Amino acid sequence: MRETILSTRRLSKTYVADGVQTHVLGSVDVELYKGDFTSIMGPSGSGKSTLLYCLSGMDAPTSGQVVFEGEDIARFDEERLSALRAQSFGFVFQAANLVSNLTLFENVAVPGYLKHGRNAAETRRAVDDLINRMGLSEVASHLPRQASGGQKQRCAVARAVVNEPAIVFADEPTGALNRANSIEVLDLLSELNREGKSILMVTHDVRSAVRGNRVLYFEDGAIRGELELSPWDPAHSEEEAYVCEREAMANSWLSSLAW
Ligand SMILES: Nc1ncnc2c1ncn2[C@@H]1O[C@H](COP(=O)(O)OP(=O)(O)OP(=O)(O)O)[C@@H](O)[C@H]1O
Ligand SMILES: [Mg+2]
């Protein structure tokens, strides 16, 4: 029996800009499970980012519930939401969005100091460990403009997980990277998932989506389909045949949804 970590009930979101209403999320009921790596695919403009922002407390839904650990976070005030985002959720975006006048080390350390129950020395140790693990030791004292695109995105992953969040939300985290850097970032996400973190990643790329053990298809404001896969096996991740087989399963599922 899988344990639910995050779920929605009749989640809807309507944007109003210049008097024009855009209904983006209709009435979304979705259940995400602890320890899963869930990918979300769907056409551009269908509302995937909006869904991710509402699920992660970055944006408020128009109506409906978002339940995390038994509480409806859609009803939280800004103070409780920011505490939740700092302690329990991590975020990775398409652009690394690092603070330009802080070093890579400092970009990871600043949110790290917000973690409850950890002193300064423990935080520095946690940041050091992550910097090493993400392969950033050589460039830890560089500013973002002195780092490559792949290094910056690995730093963004480190920043997302420095507070040991329960869930990592990623919106097209490899969308701006070349193939080699994408694989590195995906490997890091897969590794974090194997250690028990739940991951929710939006992607346009089938090859990235099949990192997940579950792929959701989002269209016209609702989840239209879902594919279950075996958990990603790192022992085979270098094997083209392994990746191709998962991709073929996802492609035939997507064609059945008339993607
Ligand atoms: N702040 C906003 N105000 C008004 N409309 C918005 C706002 N943000 C998004 N939208 C609209 O909501 C719809 C869904 O946008 P969203 O960014 O969630 O789509 P998406 O599926 O993530 O697309 P993509 O794959 O291109 O990133 C689009 O029609 C978009 O124009
Ligand atoms: Mg988007």
Tab-separated table of C-alpha atoms and ligand atoms in Angstrom:
chain	number	residue	atom	x	y	z
A	1	MET	CA	0.000	0.000	0.000
A	2	ARG	CA	1.567	3.274	-1.077
A	3	GLU	CA	1.558	6.179	1.302
A	4	THR	CA	0.213	9.472	-0.006
A	5	ILE	CA	2.493	12.446	0.498
A	6	LEU	CA	0.593	15.178	-1.334
A	7	SER	CA	-2.887	15.220	-2.804
A	8	THR	CA	-5.406	17.631	-4.241
A	9	ARG	CA	-9.192	17.762	-4.125
A	10	ARG	CA	-11.033	19.655	-6.843
A	11	LEU	CA	-8.101	21.982	-7.330
A	12	SER	CA	-8.825	24.868	-9.661
A	13	LYS	CA	-6.913	27.912	-10.788
A	14	THR	CA	-8.172	30.830	-12.820
A	15	TYR	CA	-5.895	33.730	-13.685
A	16	VAL	CA	-7.420	37.155	-14.130
A	17	ALA	CA	-5.312	39.614	-16.096
A	18	ASP	CA	-6.705	42.874	-17.540
A	19	GLY	CA	-10.245	41.666	-16.864
A	20	VAL	CA	-9.672	38.483	-18.894
A	21	GLN	CA	-10.141	35.164	-17.096
A	22	THR	CA	-7.993	32.175	-18.019
A	23	HIS	CA	-9.173	28.883	-16.533
A	24	VAL	CA	-5.991	26.844	-16.253
A	25	LEU	CA	-6.763	24.090	-13.762
A	26	GLY	CA	-10.293	22.705	-13.967
A	27	SER	CA	-10.882	20.390	-11.049
A	28	VAL	CA	-7.694	18.440	-10.483
A	29	ASP	CA	-7.692	15.396	-8.222
A	30	VAL	CA	-4.223	13.972	-7.975
A	31	GLU	CA	-2.453	11.799	-5.458
A	32	LEU	CA	1.347	11.731	-5.134
A	33	TYR	CA	3.063	8.967	-3.206
A	34	LYS	CA	5.945	8.995	-0.792
A	35	GLY	CA	9.215	7.913	-2.357
A	36	ASP	CA	7.920	8.171	-5.925
A	37	PHE	CA	9.669	9.946	-8.762
A	38	THR	CA	6.668	11.335	-10.613
A	39	SER	CA	7.021	13.046	-13.987
A	40	ILE	CA	4.386	15.286	-15.532
A	41	MET	CA	4.122	15.711	-19.293
A	42	GLY	CA	1.628	17.619	-21.413
A	43	PRO	CA	1.310	20.250	-24.126
A	44	SER	CA	2.803	23.705	-23.735
A	45	GLY	CA	0.377	26.085	-22.049
A	46	SER	CA	-1.701	23.264	-20.563
A	47	GLY	CA	-0.994	24.386	-16.993
A	48	LYS	CA	1.792	22.071	-15.786
A	49	SER	CA	3.796	24.873	-14.163
A	50	THR	CA	0.627	26.313	-12.648
A	51	LEU	CA	-0.154	22.903	-11.147
A	52	LEU	CA	3.367	22.629	-9.732
A	53	TYR	CA	3.168	26.129	-8.202
A	54	CYS	CA	-0.200	25.385	-6.583
A	55	LEU	CA	1.018	22.018	-5.253
A	56	SER	CA	4.130	23.555	-3.742
A	57	GLY	CA	2.526	26.550	-2.073
A	58	MET	CA	4.211	29.017	-4.405
A	59	ASP	CA	0.866	30.141	-5.787
A	60	ALA	CA	-2.614	30.035	-4.288
A	61	PRO	CA	-5.305	27.990	-6.036
A	62	THR	CA	-8.635	29.665	-6.799
A	63	SER	CA	-10.462	26.848	-5.024
A	64	GLY	CA	-9.935	23.304	-3.824
A	65	GLN	CA	-7.525	21.654	-1.417
A	66	VAL	CA	-3.847	20.767	-1.429
A	67	VAL	CA	-3.224	18.293	1.373
A	68	PHE	CA	0.294	17.744	2.747
A	69	GLU	CA	0.769	15.743	5.947
A	70	GLY	CA	-2.938	15.916	6.670
A	71	GLU	CA	-3.228	19.688	6.365
A	72	ASP	CA	-4.763	21.788	3.621
A	73	ILE	CA	-1.898	24.092	2.704
A	74	ALA	CA	-4.160	26.086	0.372
A	75	ARG	CA	-5.529	27.639	3.563
A	76	PHE	CA	-2.154	28.510	5.068
A	77	ASP	CA	-1.275	32.187	5.475
A	78	GLU	CA	1.944	33.471	3.881
A	79	GLU	CA	3.985	32.967	7.050
A	80	ARG	CA	3.095	29.281	7.392
A	81	LEU	CA	3.572	28.782	3.661
A	82	SER	CA	7.045	30.247	3.659
A	83	ALA	CA	7.999	28.068	6.640
A	84	LEU	CA	6.653	25.026	4.794
A	85	ARG	CA	8.578	25.918	1.633
A	86	ALA	CA	11.787	26.428	3.611
A	87	GLN	CA	11.548	23.241	5.704
A	88	SER	CA	9.704	20.656	3.640
A	89	PHE	CA	9.865	21.553	-0.047
A	90	GLY	CA	12.736	22.071	-2.480
A	91	PHE	CA	12.548	23.692	-5.916
A	92	VAL	CA	14.529	23.477	-9.121
A	93	PHE	CA	13.570	25.606	-12.120
A	94	GLN	CA	14.589	25.676	-15.774
A	95	ALA	CA	16.999	28.538	-15.068
A	96	ALA	CA	19.199	28.107	-12.008
A	97	ASN	CA	18.113	31.518	-10.629
A	98	LEU	CA	21.152	31.803	-8.367
A	99	VAL	CA	21.870	35.028	-6.476
A	100	SER	CA	24.438	36.711	-8.733
A	101	ASN	CA	26.622	38.348	-6.057
A	102	LEU	CA	26.919	35.229	-3.884
A	103	THR	CA	29.336	32.369	-4.526
A	104	LEU	CA	28.002	28.915	-5.356
A	105	PHE	CA	28.765	27.860	-1.776
A	106	GLU	CA	26.841	30.839	-0.382
A	107	ASN	CA	23.895	30.216	-2.699
A	108	VAL	CA	23.470	26.809	-1.059
A	109	ALA	CA	24.318	28.031	2.454
A	110	VAL	CA	21.837	30.924	2.655
A	111	PRO	CA	18.662	28.787	2.585
A	112	GLY	CA	20.574	26.169	4.585
A	113	TYR	CA	20.685	28.468	7.612
A	114	LEU	CA	16.872	28.526	7.662
A	115	LYS	CA	16.683	24.863	8.636
A	116	HIS	CA	15.278	24.390	12.128
A	117	GLY	CA	17.390	22.596	14.711
A	118	ARG	CA	20.751	22.805	12.939
A	119	ASN	CA	23.575	25.035	14.166
A	120	ALA	CA	25.984	27.004	11.967
A	121	ALA	CA	28.738	24.362	12.008
A	122	GLU	CA	26.271	21.609	11.045
A	123	THR	CA	24.911	23.772	8.248
A	124	ARG	CA	28.409	24.440	6.880
A	125	ARG	CA	29.115	20.712	6.973
A	126	ALA	CA	25.848	19.926	5.167
A	127	VAL	CA	26.639	22.524	2.489
A	128	ASP	CA	30.199	21.205	2.098
A	129	ASP	CA	28.931	17.645	1.694
A	130	LEU	CA	26.453	18.685	-0.954
A	131	ILE	CA	28.954	20.837	-2.836
A	132	ASN	CA	31.284	17.815	-2.990
A	133	ARG	CA	28.536	15.462	-3.996
A	134	MET	CA	27.352	17.734	-6.797
A	135	GLY	CA	30.938	17.888	-8.107
A	136	LEU	CA	31.281	21.599	-7.335
A	137	SER	CA	34.255	21.651	-4.955
A	138	GLU	CA	36.546	23.295	-7.506
A	139	VAL	CA	34.111	26.112	-8.206
A	140	ALA	CA	32.507	26.574	-4.770
A	141	SER	CA	34.043	30.035	-4.391
A	142	HIS	CA	33.048	31.153	-7.909
A	143	LEU	CA	30.222	33.558	-8.585
A	144	PRO	CA	27.435	32.204	-10.804
A	145	ARG	CA	28.766	34.147	-13.829
A	146	GLN	CA	32.078	32.286	-13.410
A	147	ALA	CA	30.341	28.889	-13.547
A	148	SER	CA	29.050	26.836	-16.494
A	149	GLY	CA	25.357	26.182	-17.134
A	150	GLY	CA	25.651	22.620	-15.826
A	151	GLN	CA	27.521	23.720	-12.691
A	152	LYS	CA	24.896	26.372	-11.972
A	153	GLN	CA	22.066	23.878	-12.321
A	154	ARG	CA	23.843	21.356	-10.070
A	155	CYS	CA	24.202	24.186	-7.555
A	156	ALA	CA	20.459	24.819	-7.878
A	157	VAL	CA	19.834	21.133	-7.080
A	158	ALA	CA	22.113	21.428	-4.018
A	159	ARG	CA	20.223	24.528	-2.891
A	160	ALA	CA	16.908	22.695	-3.334
A	161	VAL	CA	17.916	19.814	-1.089
A	162	VAL	CA	20.114	21.491	1.541
A	163	ASN	CA	17.257	21.463	4.042
A	164	GLU	CA	16.430	17.813	3.360
A	165	PRO	CA	12.962	18.472	1.980
A	166	ALA	CA	10.324	15.763	1.803
A	167	ILE	CA	9.503	16.713	-1.781
A	168	VAL	CA	11.614	18.172	-4.560
A	169	PHE	CA	9.615	20.023	-7.225
A	170	ALA	CA	11.379	20.512	-10.537
A	171	ASP	CA	9.969	22.496	-13.467
A	172	GLU	CA	11.856	21.508	-16.638
A	173	PRO	CA	15.139	21.328	-14.701
A	174	THR	CA	17.084	20.236	-17.779
A	175	GLY	CA	15.245	22.436	-20.283
A	176	ALA	CA	18.209	24.790	-20.706
A	177	LEU	CA	20.982	22.183	-20.584
A	178	ASN	CA	22.815	20.138	-23.206
A	179	ARG	CA	22.543	16.357	-23.181
A	180	ALA	CA	25.583	15.646	-20.981
A	181	ASN	CA	24.601	18.215	-18.356
A	182	SER	CA	20.979	17.030	-18.446
A	183	ILE	CA	22.093	13.491	-17.669
A	184	GLU	CA	24.144	14.726	-14.722
A	185	VAL	CA	21.224	16.647	-13.253
A	186	LEU	CA	18.841	13.725	-13.846
A	187	ASP	CA	21.337	11.340	-12.223
A	188	LEU	CA	21.387	13.596	-9.157
A	189	LEU	CA	17.595	13.635	-8.994
A	190	SER	CA	17.465	9.838	-9.403
A	191	GLU	CA	20.016	9.454	-6.620
A	192	LEU	CA	18.080	11.745	-4.278
A	193	ASN	CA	14.984	9.713	-5.058
A	194	ARG	CA	16.753	6.450	-4.209
A	195	GLU	CA	17.618	8.007	-0.856
A	196	GLY	CA	13.927	8.459	-0.218
A	197	LYS	CA	13.057	11.931	-1.446
A	198	SER	CA	9.824	12.242	-3.370
A	199	ILE	CA	10.321	14.015	-6.684
A	200	LEU	CA	7.785	15.763	-8.895
A	201	MET	CA	9.264	16.857	-12.208
A	202	VAL	CA	7.629	18.600	-15.160
A	203	THR	CA	9.309	17.852	-18.477
A	204	HIS	CA	8.676	17.946	-22.228
A	205	ASP	CA	11.302	15.339	-22.857
A	206	VAL	CA	10.300	11.648	-22.881
A	207	ARG	CA	13.862	10.568	-22.113
A	208	SER	CA	13.813	12.671	-18.941
A	209	ALA	CA	10.256	11.687	-18.009
A	210	VAL	CA	11.146	7.975	-17.903
A	211	ARG	CA	13.450	8.638	-14.951
A	212	GLY	CA	10.182	8.515	-13.053
A	213	ASN	CA	8.443	5.373	-11.852
A	214	ARG	CA	5.211	7.166	-12.641
A	215	VAL	CA	4.377	9.523	-15.497
A	216	LEU	CA	1.245	11.679	-15.503
A	217	TYR	CA	-0.212	13.250	-18.621
A	218	PHE	CA	-1.762	16.646	-18.086
A	219	GLU	CA	-4.014	18.301	-20.653
A	220	ASP	CA	-6.956	20.716	-20.686
A	221	GLY	CA	-6.697	21.439	-16.999
A	222	ALA	CA	-6.736	17.858	-15.734
A	223	ILE	CA	-4.716	14.661	-15.442
A	224	ARG	CA	-5.693	12.583	-18.491
A	225	GLY	CA	-3.586	9.493	-18.042
A	226	GLU	CA	-0.892	7.782	-16.082
A	227	LEU	CA	1.883	5.298	-16.783
A	228	GLU	CA	3.597	3.141	-14.176
A	229	LEU	CA	7.213	2.131	-14.741
A	230	SER	CA	9.673	0.179	-12.656
A	231	PRO	CA	11.916	2.423	-10.536
A	232	TRP	CA	14.920	3.711	-12.494
A	233	ASP	CA	17.835	1.307	-12.126
A	234	PRO	CA	21.164	3.178	-11.912
A	235	ALA	CA	23.048	-0.007	-12.830
A	236	HIS	CA	21.569	0.303	-16.345
A	237	SER	CA	21.442	4.064	-16.753
A	238	GLU	CA	24.431	4.058	-19.121
A	239	GLU	CA	22.842	1.393	-21.331
A	240	GLU	CA	21.157	2.761	-24.400
A	241	ALA	CA	18.912	-0.338	-24.663
A	242	TYR	CA	17.560	0.210	-21.144
A	243	VAL	CA	16.714	3.862	-21.769
A	244	CYS	CA	15.247	3.084	-25.211
A	245	GLU	CA	12.967	0.398	-23.825
A	246	ARG	CA	11.523	2.798	-21.228
A	247	GLU	CA	11.213	5.521	-23.846
A	248	ALA	CA	9.368	3.139	-26.186
A	249	MET	CA	6.862	2.301	-23.430
A	250	ALA	CA	6.285	5.978	-22.730
A	251	ASN	CA	5.975	6.816	-26.432
A	252	SER	CA	3.381	4.147	-27.065
A	253	TRP	CA	1.437	5.282	-23.998
A	254	LEU	CA	1.614	8.904	-25.210
A	255	SER	CA	0.392	7.886	-28.687
A	256	SER	CA	-2.544	6.089	-27.093
A	257	LEU	CA	-3.416	9.450	-25.503
A	258	ALA	CA	-3.162	11.080	-28.959
A	259	TRP	CA	-0.193	13.217	-27.846
B	1	LIG	N1	0.369	34.866	-14.054
B	1	LIG	C1	-0.429	34.557	-15.067
B	1	LIG	N2	-1.453	35.364	-15.445
B	1	LIG	C2	-2.285	35.053	-16.452
B	1	LIG	N3	-2.199	33.896	-17.162
B	1	LIG	C3	-1.212	33.064	-16.853
B	1	LIG	C4	-0.282	33.330	-15.799
B	1	LIG	N4	0.598	32.285	-15.718
B	1	LIG	C5	0.219	31.425	-16.668
B	1	LIG	N5	-0.858	31.872	-17.355
B	1	LIG	C6	-1.558	31.166	-18.437
B	1	LIG	O1	-1.940	29.902	-17.933
B	1	LIG	C7	-1.793	28.898	-18.940
B	1	LIG	C8	-0.943	27.766	-18.398
B	1	LIG	O2	0.388	28.232	-18.186
B	1	LIG	P1	1.531	27.281	-17.603
B	1	LIG	O3	2.746	28.117	-17.531
B	1	LIG	O4	1.043	26.655	-16.363
B	1	LIG	O5	1.627	26.185	-18.751
B	1	LIG	P2	2.704	25.019	-18.967
B	1	LIG	O6	1.951	23.763	-19.213
B	1	LIG	O7	3.691	25.031	-17.857
B	1	LIG	O8	3.391	25.462	-20.331
B	1	LIG	P3	4.912	25.227	-20.826
B	1	LIG	O9	5.010	23.753	-21.158
B	1	LIG	O10	5.037	26.076	-22.050
B	1	LIG	O11	5.835	25.632	-19.730
B	1	LIG	C9	-1.235	29.584	-20.165
B	1	LIG	O12	-2.304	29.843	-21.036
B	1	LIG	C10	-0.659	30.858	-19.615
B	1	LIG	O13	-0.706	31.864	-20.569
B	2	MG	MG	5.722	25.445	-17.717
